[in-house]
Structures are given as structure tokens and as C-alpha cells.
CSV table of C-alpha atoms and ligand atoms in Angstrom, one decimal:
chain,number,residue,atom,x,y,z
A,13,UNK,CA,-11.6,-17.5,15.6
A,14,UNK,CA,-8.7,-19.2,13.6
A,15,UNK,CA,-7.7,-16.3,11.1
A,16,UNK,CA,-6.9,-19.2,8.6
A,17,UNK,CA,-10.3,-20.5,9.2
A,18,UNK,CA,-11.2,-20.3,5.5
A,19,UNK,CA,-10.2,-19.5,1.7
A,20,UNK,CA,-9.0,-15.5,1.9
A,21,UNK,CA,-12.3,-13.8,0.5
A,22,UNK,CA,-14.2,-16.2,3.3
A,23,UNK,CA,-11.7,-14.8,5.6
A,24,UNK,CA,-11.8,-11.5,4.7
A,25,UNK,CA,-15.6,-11.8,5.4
A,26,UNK,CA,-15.8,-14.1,8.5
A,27,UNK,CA,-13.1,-13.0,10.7
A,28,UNK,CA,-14.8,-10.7,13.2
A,29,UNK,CA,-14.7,-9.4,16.9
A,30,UNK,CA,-16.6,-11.5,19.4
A,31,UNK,CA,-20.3,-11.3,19.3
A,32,UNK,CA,-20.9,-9.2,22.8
A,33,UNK,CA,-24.6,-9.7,24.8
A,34,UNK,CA,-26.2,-7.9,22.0
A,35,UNK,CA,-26.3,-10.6,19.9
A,36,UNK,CA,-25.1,-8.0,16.9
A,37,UNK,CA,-24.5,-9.7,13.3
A,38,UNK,CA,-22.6,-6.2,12.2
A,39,UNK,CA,-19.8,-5.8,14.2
A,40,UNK,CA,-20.1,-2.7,16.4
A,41,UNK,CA,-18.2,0.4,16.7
A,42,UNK,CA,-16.2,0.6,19.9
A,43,UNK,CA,-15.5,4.0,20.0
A,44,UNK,CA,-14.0,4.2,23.2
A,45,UNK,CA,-10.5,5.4,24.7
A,46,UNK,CA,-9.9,3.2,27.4
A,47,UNK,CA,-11.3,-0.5,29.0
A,48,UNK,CA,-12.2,-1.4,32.1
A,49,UNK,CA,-11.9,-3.9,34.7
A,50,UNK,CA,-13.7,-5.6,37.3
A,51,UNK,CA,-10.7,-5.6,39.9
A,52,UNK,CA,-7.3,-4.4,40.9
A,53,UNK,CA,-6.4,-8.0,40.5
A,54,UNK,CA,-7.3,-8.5,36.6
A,55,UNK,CA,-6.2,-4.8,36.2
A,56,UNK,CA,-3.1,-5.8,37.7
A,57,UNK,CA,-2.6,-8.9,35.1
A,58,UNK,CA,-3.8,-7.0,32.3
A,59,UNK,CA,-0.9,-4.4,32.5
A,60,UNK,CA,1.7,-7.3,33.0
A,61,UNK,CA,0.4,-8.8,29.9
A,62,UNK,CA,-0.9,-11.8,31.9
A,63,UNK,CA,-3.9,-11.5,30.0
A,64,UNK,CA,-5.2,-10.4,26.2
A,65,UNK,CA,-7.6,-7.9,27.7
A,66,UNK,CA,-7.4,-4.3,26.1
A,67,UNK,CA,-6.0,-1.8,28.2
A,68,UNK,CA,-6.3,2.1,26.1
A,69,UNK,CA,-7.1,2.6,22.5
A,70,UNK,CA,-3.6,3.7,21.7
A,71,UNK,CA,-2.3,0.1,22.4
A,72,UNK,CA,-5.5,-1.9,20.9
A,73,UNK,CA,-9.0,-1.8,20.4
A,74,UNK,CA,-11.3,-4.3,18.9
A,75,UNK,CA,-12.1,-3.1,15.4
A,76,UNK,CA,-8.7,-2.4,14.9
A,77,UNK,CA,-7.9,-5.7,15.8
A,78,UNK,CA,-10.2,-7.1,13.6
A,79,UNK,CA,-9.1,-4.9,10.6
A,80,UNK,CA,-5.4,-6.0,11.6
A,81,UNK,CA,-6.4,-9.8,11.9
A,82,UNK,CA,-8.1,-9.5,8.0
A,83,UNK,CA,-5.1,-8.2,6.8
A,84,UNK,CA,-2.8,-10.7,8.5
A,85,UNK,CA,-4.9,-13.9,6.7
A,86,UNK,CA,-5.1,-12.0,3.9
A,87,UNK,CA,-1.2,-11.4,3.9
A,88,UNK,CA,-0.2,-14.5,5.5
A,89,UNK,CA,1.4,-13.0,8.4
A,90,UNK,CA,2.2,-13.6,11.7
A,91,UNK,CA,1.3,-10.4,13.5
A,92,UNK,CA,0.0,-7.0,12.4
A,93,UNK,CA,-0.2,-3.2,13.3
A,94,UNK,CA,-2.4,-0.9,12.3
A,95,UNK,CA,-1.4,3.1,12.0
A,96,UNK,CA,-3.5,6.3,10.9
A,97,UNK,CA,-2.1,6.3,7.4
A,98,UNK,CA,0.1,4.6,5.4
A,99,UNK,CA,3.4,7.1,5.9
A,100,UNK,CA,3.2,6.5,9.6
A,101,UNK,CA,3.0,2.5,9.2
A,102,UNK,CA,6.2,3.2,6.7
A,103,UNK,CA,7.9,5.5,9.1
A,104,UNK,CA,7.2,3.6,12.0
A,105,UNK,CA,8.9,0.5,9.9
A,106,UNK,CA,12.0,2.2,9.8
A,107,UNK,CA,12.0,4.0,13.2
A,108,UNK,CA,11.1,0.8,15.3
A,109,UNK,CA,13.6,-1.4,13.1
A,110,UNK,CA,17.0,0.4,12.5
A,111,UNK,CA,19.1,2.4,14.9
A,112,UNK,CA,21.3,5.5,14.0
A,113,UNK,CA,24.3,4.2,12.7
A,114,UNK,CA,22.3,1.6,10.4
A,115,UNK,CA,22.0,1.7,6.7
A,116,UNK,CA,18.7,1.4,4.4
A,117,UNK,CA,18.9,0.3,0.8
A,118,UNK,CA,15.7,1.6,-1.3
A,119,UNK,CA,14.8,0.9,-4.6
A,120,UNK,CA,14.6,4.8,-6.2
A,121,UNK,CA,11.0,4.8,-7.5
A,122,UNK,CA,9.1,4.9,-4.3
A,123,UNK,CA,6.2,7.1,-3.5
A,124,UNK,CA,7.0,10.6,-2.9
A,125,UNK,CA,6.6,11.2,1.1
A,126,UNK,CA,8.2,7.9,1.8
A,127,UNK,CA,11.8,9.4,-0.5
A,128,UNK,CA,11.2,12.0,1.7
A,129,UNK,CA,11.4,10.3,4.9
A,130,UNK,CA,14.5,8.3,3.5
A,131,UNK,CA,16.2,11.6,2.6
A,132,UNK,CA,15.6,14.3,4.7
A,133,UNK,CA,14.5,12.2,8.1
A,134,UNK,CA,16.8,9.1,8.2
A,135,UNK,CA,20.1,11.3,7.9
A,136,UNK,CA,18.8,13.3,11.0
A,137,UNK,CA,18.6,10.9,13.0
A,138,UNK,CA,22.1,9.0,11.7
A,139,UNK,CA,20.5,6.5,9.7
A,140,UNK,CA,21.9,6.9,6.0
A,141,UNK,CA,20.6,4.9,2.8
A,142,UNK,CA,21.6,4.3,-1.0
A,143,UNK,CA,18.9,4.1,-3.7
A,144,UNK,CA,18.7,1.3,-6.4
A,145,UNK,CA,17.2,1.4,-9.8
A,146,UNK,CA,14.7,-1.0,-9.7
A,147,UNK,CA,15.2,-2.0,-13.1
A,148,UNK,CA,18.8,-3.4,-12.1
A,149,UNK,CA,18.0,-5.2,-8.9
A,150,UNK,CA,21.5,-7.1,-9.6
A,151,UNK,CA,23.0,-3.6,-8.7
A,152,UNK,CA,21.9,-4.0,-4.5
A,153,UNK,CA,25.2,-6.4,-3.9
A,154,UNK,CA,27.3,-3.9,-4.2
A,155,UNK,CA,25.5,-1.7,-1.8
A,156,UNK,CA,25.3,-3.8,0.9
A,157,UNK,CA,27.1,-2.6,4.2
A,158,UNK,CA,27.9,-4.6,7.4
A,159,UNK,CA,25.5,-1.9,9.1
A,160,UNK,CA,22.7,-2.4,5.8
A,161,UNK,CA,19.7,-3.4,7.7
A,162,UNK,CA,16.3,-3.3,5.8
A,163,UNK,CA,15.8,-3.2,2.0
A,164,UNK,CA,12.7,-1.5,0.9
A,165,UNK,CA,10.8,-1.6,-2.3
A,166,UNK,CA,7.6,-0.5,-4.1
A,167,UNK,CA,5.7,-2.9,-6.4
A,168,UNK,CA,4.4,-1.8,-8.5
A,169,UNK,CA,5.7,1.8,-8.0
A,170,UNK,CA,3.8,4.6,-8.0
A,171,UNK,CA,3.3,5.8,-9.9
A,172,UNK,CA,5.5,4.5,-12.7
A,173,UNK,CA,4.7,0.9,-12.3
A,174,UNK,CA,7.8,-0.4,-12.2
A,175,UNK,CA,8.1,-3.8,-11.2
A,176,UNK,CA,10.8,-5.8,-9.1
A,177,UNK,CA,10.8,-9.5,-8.4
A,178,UNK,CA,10.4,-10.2,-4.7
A,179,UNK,CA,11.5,-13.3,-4.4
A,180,UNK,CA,15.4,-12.3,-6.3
A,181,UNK,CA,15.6,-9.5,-3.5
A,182,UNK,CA,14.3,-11.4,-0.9
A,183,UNK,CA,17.4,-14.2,-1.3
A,184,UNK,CA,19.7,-11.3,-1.2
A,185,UNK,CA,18.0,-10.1,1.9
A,186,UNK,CA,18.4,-13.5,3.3
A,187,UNK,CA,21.8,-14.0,2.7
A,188,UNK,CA,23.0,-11.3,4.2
A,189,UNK,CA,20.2,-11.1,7.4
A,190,UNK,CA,18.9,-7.8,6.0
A,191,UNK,CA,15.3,-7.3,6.8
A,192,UNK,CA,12.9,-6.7,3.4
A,193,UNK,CA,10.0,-4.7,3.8
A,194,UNK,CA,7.4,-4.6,0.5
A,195,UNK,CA,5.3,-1.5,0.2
A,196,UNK,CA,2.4,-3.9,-1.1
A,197,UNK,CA,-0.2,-0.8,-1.6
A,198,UNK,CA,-0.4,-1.0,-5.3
A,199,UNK,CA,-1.7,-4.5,-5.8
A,200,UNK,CA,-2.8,-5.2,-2.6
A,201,UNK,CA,-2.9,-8.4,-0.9
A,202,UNK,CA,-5.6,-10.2,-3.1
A,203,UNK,CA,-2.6,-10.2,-6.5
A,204,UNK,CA,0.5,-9.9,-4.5
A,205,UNK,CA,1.7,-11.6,-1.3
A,206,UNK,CA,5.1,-10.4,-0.4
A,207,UNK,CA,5.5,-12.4,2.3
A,208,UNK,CA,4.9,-15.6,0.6
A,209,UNK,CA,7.6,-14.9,-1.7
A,210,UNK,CA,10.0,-14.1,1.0
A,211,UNK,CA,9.5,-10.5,2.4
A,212,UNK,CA,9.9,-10.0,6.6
A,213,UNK,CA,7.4,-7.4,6.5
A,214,UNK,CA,4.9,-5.8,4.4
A,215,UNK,CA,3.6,-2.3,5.0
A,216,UNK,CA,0.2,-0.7,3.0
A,217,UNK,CA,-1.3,2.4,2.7
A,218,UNK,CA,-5.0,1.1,3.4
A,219,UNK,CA,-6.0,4.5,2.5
A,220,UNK,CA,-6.5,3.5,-1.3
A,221,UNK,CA,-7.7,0.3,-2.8
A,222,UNK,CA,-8.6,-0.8,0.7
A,223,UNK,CA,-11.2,1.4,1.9
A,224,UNK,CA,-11.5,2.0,-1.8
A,225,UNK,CA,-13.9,4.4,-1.7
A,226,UNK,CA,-11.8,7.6,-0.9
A,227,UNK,CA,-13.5,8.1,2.9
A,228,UNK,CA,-10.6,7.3,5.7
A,229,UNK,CA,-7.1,7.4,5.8
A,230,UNK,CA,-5.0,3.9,7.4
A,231,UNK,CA,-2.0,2.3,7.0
A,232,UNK,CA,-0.9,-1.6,8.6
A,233,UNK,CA,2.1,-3.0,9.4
A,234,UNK,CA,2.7,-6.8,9.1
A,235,UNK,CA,5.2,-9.8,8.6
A,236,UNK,CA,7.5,-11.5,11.1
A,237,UNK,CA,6.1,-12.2,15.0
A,238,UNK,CA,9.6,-10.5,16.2
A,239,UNK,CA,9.6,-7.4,14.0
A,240,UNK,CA,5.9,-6.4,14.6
A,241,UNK,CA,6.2,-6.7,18.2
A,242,UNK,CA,9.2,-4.2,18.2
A,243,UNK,CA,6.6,-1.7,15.7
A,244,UNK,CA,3.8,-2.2,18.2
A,245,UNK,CA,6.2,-1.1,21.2
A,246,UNK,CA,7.4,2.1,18.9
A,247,UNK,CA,3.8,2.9,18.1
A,248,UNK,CA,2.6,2.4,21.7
A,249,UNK,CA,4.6,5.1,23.3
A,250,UNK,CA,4.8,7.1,19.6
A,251,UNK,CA,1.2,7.5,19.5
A,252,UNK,CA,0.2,6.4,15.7
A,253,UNK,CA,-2.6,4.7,16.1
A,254,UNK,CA,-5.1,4.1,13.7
A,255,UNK,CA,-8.6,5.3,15.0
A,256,UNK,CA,-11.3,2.6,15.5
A,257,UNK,CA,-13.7,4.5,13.3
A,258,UNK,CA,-11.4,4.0,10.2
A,259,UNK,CA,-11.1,0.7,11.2
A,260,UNK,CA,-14.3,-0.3,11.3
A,261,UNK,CA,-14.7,1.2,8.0
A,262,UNK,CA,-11.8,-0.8,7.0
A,263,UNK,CA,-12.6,-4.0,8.1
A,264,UNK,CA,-16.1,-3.3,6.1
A,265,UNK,CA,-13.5,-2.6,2.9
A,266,UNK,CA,-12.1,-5.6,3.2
A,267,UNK,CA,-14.8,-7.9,3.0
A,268,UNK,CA,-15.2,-6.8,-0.4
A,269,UNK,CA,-11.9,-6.4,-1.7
A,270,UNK,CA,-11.4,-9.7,-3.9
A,271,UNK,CA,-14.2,-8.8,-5.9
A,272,UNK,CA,-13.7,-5.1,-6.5
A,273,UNK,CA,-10.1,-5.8,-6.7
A,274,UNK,CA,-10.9,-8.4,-9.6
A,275,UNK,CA,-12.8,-5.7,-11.2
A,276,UNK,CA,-10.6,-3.4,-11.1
A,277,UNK,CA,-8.0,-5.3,-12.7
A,278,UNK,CA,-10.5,-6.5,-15.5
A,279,UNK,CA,-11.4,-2.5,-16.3
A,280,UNK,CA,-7.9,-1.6,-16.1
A,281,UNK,CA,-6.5,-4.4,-18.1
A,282,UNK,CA,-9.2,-3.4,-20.7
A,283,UNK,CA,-8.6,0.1,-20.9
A,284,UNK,CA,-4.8,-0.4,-21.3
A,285,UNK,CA,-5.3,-2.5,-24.7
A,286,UNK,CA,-8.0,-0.4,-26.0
A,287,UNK,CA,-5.6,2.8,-25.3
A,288,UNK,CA,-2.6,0.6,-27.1
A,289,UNK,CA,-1.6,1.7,-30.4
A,290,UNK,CA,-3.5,4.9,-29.9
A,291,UNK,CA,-1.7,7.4,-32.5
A,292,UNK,CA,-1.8,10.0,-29.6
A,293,UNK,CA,-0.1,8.3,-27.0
A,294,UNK,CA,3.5,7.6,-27.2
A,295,UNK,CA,3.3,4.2,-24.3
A,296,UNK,CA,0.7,2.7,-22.7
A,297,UNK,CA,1.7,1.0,-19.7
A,298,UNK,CA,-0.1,-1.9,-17.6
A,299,UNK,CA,1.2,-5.1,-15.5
A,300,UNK,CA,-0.5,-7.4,-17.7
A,301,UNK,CA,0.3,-5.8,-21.0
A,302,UNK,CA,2.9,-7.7,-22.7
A,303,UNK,CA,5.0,-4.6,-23.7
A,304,UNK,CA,5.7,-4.2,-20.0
A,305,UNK,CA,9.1,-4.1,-19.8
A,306,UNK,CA,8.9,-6.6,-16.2
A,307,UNK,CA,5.6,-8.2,-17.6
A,308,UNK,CA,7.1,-11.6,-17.1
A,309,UNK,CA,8.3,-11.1,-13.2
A,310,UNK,CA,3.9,-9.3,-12.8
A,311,UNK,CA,3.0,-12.9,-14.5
A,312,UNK,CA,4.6,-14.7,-12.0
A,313,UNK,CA,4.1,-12.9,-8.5
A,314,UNK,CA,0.5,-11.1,-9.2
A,315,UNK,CA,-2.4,-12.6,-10.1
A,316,UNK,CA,-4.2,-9.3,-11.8
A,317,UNK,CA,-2.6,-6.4,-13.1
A,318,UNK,CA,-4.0,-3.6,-10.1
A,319,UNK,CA,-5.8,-1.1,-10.8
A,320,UNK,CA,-3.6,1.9,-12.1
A,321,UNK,CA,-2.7,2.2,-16.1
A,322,UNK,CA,0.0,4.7,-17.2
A,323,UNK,CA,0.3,6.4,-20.4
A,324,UNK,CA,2.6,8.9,-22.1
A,325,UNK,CA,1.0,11.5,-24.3
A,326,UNK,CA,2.9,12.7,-27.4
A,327,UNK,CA,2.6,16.4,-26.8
A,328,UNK,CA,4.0,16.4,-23.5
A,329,UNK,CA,3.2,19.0,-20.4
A,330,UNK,CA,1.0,20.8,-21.9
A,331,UNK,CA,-1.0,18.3,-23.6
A,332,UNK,CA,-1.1,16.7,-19.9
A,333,UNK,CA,-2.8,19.9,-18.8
A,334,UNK,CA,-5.2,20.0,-22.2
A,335,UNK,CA,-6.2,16.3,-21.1
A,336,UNK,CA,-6.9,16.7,-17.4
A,337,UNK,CA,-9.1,20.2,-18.2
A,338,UNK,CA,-11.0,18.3,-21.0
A,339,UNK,CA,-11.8,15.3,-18.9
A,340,UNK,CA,-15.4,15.5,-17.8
A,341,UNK,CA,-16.8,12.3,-15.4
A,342,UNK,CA,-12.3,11.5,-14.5
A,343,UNK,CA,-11.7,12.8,-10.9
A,344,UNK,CA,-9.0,15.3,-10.7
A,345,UNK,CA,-8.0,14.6,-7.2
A,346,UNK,CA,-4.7,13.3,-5.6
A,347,UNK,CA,-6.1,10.0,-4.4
A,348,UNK,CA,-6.2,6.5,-6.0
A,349,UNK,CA,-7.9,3.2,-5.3
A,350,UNK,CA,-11.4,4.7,-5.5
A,351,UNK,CA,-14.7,3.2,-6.8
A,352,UNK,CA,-14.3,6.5,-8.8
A,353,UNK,CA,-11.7,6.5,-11.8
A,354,UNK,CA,-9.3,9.2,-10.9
A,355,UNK,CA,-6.4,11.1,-13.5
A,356,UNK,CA,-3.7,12.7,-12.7
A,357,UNK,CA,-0.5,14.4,-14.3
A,358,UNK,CA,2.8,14.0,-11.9
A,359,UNK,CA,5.0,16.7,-13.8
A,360,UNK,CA,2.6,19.4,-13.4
A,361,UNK,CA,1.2,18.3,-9.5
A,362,UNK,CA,2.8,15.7,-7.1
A,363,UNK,CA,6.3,16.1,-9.0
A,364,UNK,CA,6.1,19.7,-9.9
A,365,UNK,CA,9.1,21.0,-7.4
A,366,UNK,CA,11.3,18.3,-8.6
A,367,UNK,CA,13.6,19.3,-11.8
A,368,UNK,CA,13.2,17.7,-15.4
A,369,UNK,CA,16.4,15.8,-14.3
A,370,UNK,CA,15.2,14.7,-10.8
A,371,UNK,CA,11.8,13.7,-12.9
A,372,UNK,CA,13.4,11.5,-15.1
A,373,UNK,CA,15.3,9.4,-12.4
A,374,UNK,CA,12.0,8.6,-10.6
A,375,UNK,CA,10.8,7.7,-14.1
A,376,UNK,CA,8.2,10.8,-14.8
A,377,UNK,CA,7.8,12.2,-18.2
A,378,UNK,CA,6.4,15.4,-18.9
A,379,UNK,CA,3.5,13.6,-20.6
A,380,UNK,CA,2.9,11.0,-18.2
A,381,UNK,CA,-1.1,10.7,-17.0
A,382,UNK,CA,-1.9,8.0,-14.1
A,383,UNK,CA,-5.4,6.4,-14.3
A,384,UNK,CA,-6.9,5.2,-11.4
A,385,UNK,CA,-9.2,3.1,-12.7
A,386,UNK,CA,-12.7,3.0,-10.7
A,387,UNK,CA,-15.6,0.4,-10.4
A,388,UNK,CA,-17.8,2.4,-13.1
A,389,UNK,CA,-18.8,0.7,-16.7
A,390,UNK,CA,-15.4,0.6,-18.7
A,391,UNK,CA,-16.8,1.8,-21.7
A,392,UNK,CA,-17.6,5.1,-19.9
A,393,UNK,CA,-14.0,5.5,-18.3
A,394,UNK,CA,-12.7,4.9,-21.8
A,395,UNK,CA,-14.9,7.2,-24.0
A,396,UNK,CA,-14.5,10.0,-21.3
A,397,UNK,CA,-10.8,9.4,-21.8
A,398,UNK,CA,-10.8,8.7,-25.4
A,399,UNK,CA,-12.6,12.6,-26.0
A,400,UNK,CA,-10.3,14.2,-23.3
A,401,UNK,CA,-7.3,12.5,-25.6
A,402,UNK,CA,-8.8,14.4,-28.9
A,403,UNK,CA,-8.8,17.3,-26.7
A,404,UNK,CA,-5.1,17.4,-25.8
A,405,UNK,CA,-3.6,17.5,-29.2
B,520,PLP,C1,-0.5,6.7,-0.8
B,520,PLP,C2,0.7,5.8,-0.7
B,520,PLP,C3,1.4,5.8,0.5
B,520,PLP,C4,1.1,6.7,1.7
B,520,PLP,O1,-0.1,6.4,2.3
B,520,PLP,P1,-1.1,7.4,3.1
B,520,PLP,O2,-2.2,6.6,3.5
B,520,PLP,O3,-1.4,8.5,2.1
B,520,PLP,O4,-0.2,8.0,4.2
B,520,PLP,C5,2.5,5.0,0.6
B,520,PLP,N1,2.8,4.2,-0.4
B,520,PLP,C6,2.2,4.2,-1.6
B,520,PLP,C7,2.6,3.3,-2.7
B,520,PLP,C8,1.0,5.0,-1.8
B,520,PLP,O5,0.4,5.0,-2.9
């Protein structure tokens, strides 16, 4: 079918794998390795890419094709690949798009494995980098090289929510025939579409508000016909495929997406003003909370806040600890983008290693909780939260 059949939510529904002699409604698992054929002849064909027959589950398979379709309508891409998490469809970004010799500008408040890619990878294999502060984007001019040859940004960042307008970076990018890849994870495709405001190519960790319900891990790469195809030949011979079991899970996510995606914003956008002006918290910060610092760029290129809220307790680290043992329905758990709300405390977990320096420059506090917030009644989330907060002090 036509992937822009329909409105995106109809889409996201409709868009499925050919009905085989079955005469299934539910798309079926293919859980096999490799396809068959009826002759040398079509064989033949198939491996010259004469034909769109499937040829061995590391190139395609159907329902991660389907998956990959969904998220290319629901991005408004050309072409799509689809990796078993969201650092390989990162690192396979970068591998299958710059050479050593190249140069990578990054915006400095990115998730943690992908800074870890950028600076402990890249350099070994010649490819070096400069960071940015996302809060200056006016500052990437000067970095630019005659060998620059992909910007990469986070937004919003995880996990400080920082916020960077896509379509300013994207005319720099143009200008200068730099590629700009958008980790879109954060507010997924249903409140941000990177590409529409200029980005080449769009990578997601489907792993959280995707399959939004903590099961499989995923990641998908899409954007520009040209690039993709040079990501699917990386991949190919690399070997990350994404397994068409989480696929098939995925492309069950998706159908619902909008609508949880709607709720979580509505929960999340909830709990951030009832937390605001609580005398225990320092800041409260959401997208769609006017005190955000980039709350007018978020009104312009999402249409909901996402479903993470930040906050900064007064009493620092270990008030952070108090709150996290004193929650009792909150996950404590390193995922987010789950039908269950989730805390967590960076400065004692994810960024423990790092110095209080280091901390600060990725924009973690010693008090600073993450809220994941989950599909269950907001009143609950906040009252579970509100007695953990009493419990902190
Ligand atoms: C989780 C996450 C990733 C990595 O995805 P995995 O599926 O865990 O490999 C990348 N970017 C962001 C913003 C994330 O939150």
C-alpha cells in the first residue's frame, strides 16, 4: 500500500504486510532466517536486485519492513532502517556516513552511550568532533570545518530537556552541505518531525515510547533516499539488524502511539504544574511549561510536551536518594517511555562516574530526579510523588 495512504494515526494503523493465503487480519510473525525461491532464475534476479523479493533476514524481512514503513509515514521520510536498539541505529549513522578524516559537530547534552561513541570510538577510527552547548546554537559557525560532515542533536535531551530549534540548525547544515541527523526519541514522531523542519535523517531509540511498554529493545534509521541506502549497505554486511520478533511487537506499538503519546503529554504536562511552586523543589522543568527556558522554540516544532518532567530537589544528592527509596508505586528502573511511570536520579546512577564538573556541563545537578511519566491515573503518579517529596526533606 501507499504509506501516505491516510492521516498518520490511520497510517500507523493500516500500513501492513500483504495478506498471505491465510487470509490473517493480524499480521503474522515471520520468524524465519532466510526466503526462498521457486528457481535459479528468480534467485538469480533476486540477488541482482532485479526484484523486491526478500533474500535473508539480515538484509529484510517483512515485519521489519512493516515496522520501518510506519515509521517512514509517521516521519515523513523517504526510506528507513531498522537496527536492534537505538545505539546501533546511532552508530551505524555515523559509521555508514563519515569516513576517517571527517569531522562531527554534536550538540553536548546528548544521551550518555551515544557521547560515548562520539568520544572514545570516532577518534579511533580518525573521525574527530567538537561539542556545542545547545543553549548557544549560534556558537556551531565557528566550528564548522571543510571536513565537518554531520551535525547531531538531541531534542529534547535526555535527560535535561534541553531544547534546540531544528529548523535554525538545519539552514546552517544546508549552507554548508553538512548532513543533520535528529535523535527524535524524546518526543517521538507524533510531536516532533525533524525532517519536516529540515533534518537529512532522523534516528530513534524505539526501545522507549515506541514499544512503550518496556518489553523489546529497537532502534530505526530514516530520512534522505541516498543516505539510508548507504546505512542499509553498512548494516547489511555489519550485521545490526533488528529481529522480526521486536518488530512485530513494534509495529503493534505503533498503532497506538498517537493516543498514548497524547496521554502521556496530558499527565506529564499535569504533573509539572501541580509540582510548580512546590516549596521543596528548587525547578520544575517541562516543554510546555512557560518557565522553560526554550518553551517558545517546544511551542513551535512539538505539538505536546513528551512524556519526561524534570525537577531539582532543594536538598540535593541525598535528598535524591531519600526520594527514590520513599517512592512506593514509581519504578526504579533505567528505562523510560513505559505505560509504567518510572524515577530516576542521574548523579547517583547513569552519571555517577562522571565528576561534579563533568555533571554540570551535561546539565545534571546533584538534585535532579527524571519522571517518566506512565499511562496510569495522574492523581496517583502525583500523590505517590508528592509523599516521596515529604520523605526527602
Ligand atoms: C535510550 C536512548 C538511546 C539509546 O537507545 P537504546 O535502544 O537503549 O540502544 C538513544 N537516545 C536517546 C535519547 C535515548 O533515550
Amino acid at each position: 500500500m501507499d504509506k501516505d495512504q491516510y492521516r498518520p494515526e490511520t497510517n500507523a494503523v493500516r500500513i501492513q504486510t500483504e495478506r498471505t493465503w491465510q487470509m490473517e487480519h493480524s499480521t503474522p510473525l515471520f520468524l524465519t532466517s532466510s526466503f526462498t525461491y521457486d528457481s535459479a532464475e528468480e534467485m538469480r534476479a533476486t540477488f541482482a536486485d532485479e526484484t523486491d523479493n526478500n533474500i535473508y533476514s539480515r538484509f529484510s524481512n517483512p515485519n521489519v519492513d512493516e515496522f520501518v514503513q510506519k515509521v517512514c509515514s509517521l516521519e515523513k521520510a523517504e526510506a528507513g532502517y531498522a537496527t536492534a536498539s537505538g545505539m546501533s541505529a546511532i552508530f551505524a549513522s555515523f559509521m555508514a556516513l563519515m569516513n576517517a578524516g571527517d569531522h562531527l559537530i554534536s550538540a553536548s547534552s546528548i544521551f550518555g552511550s551515544t557521547h560515548t561513541i562520539i568520544t572514545k570510538f570516532l577518534p579511533k577510527w580518525g573521525i574527530e568532533y567538537s561539542y556545542f552547548d545547545i543553549n548557544a546554537p549560534e556558537s556551531i559557525e565557528a566550528l564548522i570545518k571543510p571536513n565537518t560532515k554531520m551535525i547531531f542533536v538531541e531534542t529534547p535531551s535526555n535527560p535535561g530537556l534541553e531544547i534546540i530549534d531544528i529548523s535554525i540548525i538545519a539552514a546552517i547544515a544546508n549552507k554548508h552541505n553538512i548532513i543533520l541527523n535528529v535523535d527524535n526519541c524524546f518526543a517521538s514522531p507524533v510531536l516532533q518531525r525533524p525532517i519536516e523542519d529540515g533534518a537529512h535523517i532522523v534516528t530513534h531509540s524505539a526501545t522507549k515510547w515506541m514499544d512503550g511498554q518496556g518489553r523489546v529493545m529497537g532502534g530505526v534509521v530514516v530520512g534522505r533516499k541516498d543516505l539510508i541506502k548507504e546505512i542499509h549497505t553498512f548494516c547489511r554486511s555489519t550485521g545490526p539488524a533488528m529481529s522480526p520478533f521486536n518488530a512485530w511487537v513494534l509495529s503493534k506499538s505503533l498503532e497506538t502511539l498517537h493516543i498514548r503519546m497524547e496521554r502521556h503529554s496530558q499527565s506529564a504536562l499535569t504533573l509539572a504544574k501541580a509540582l510548580e511552586g512546590n516549596p521543596l523543589l528548587q525547578w520544575v522543568k517541562y516543554p510546555m511549561l512557560e518557565s522553560h527556558p526554550q518553551h517558545h522554540i517546544a511551542k513551535k516544532q512539538m505539538s505536546g510536551g513528551g512524556g519526561i518532567v524534570c525537577f531539582e530537589l532543594k536538598g540535593g544528592l541525598q535528598s535524591g536518594i531519600r526520594f527514590l527509596d520513599s517512592l512506593k508505586m514509581l519504578s526504579l528502573t533505567a528505562n523510560l517511555g513505559d505505560s509504567r511511570s518510572i524515577a530516576s536520579h542521574p548523579s547517583s546512577t547513569t552519571h555517577a562516574k562522571l565528576t561534579d564538573e563533568e555533571r554540570k556541563k551535561v546539565g545534571i545537578t546533584p538534585g535532579l530526579i527524571r519522571i517518566s511519566v506512565g499511562l496510569e491515573n495522574v492523581q496517583d503518579i502525583l500523590e505517590d510523588i508528592q509523599q516521596a517529596l515529604e520523605n526527602s526533606k
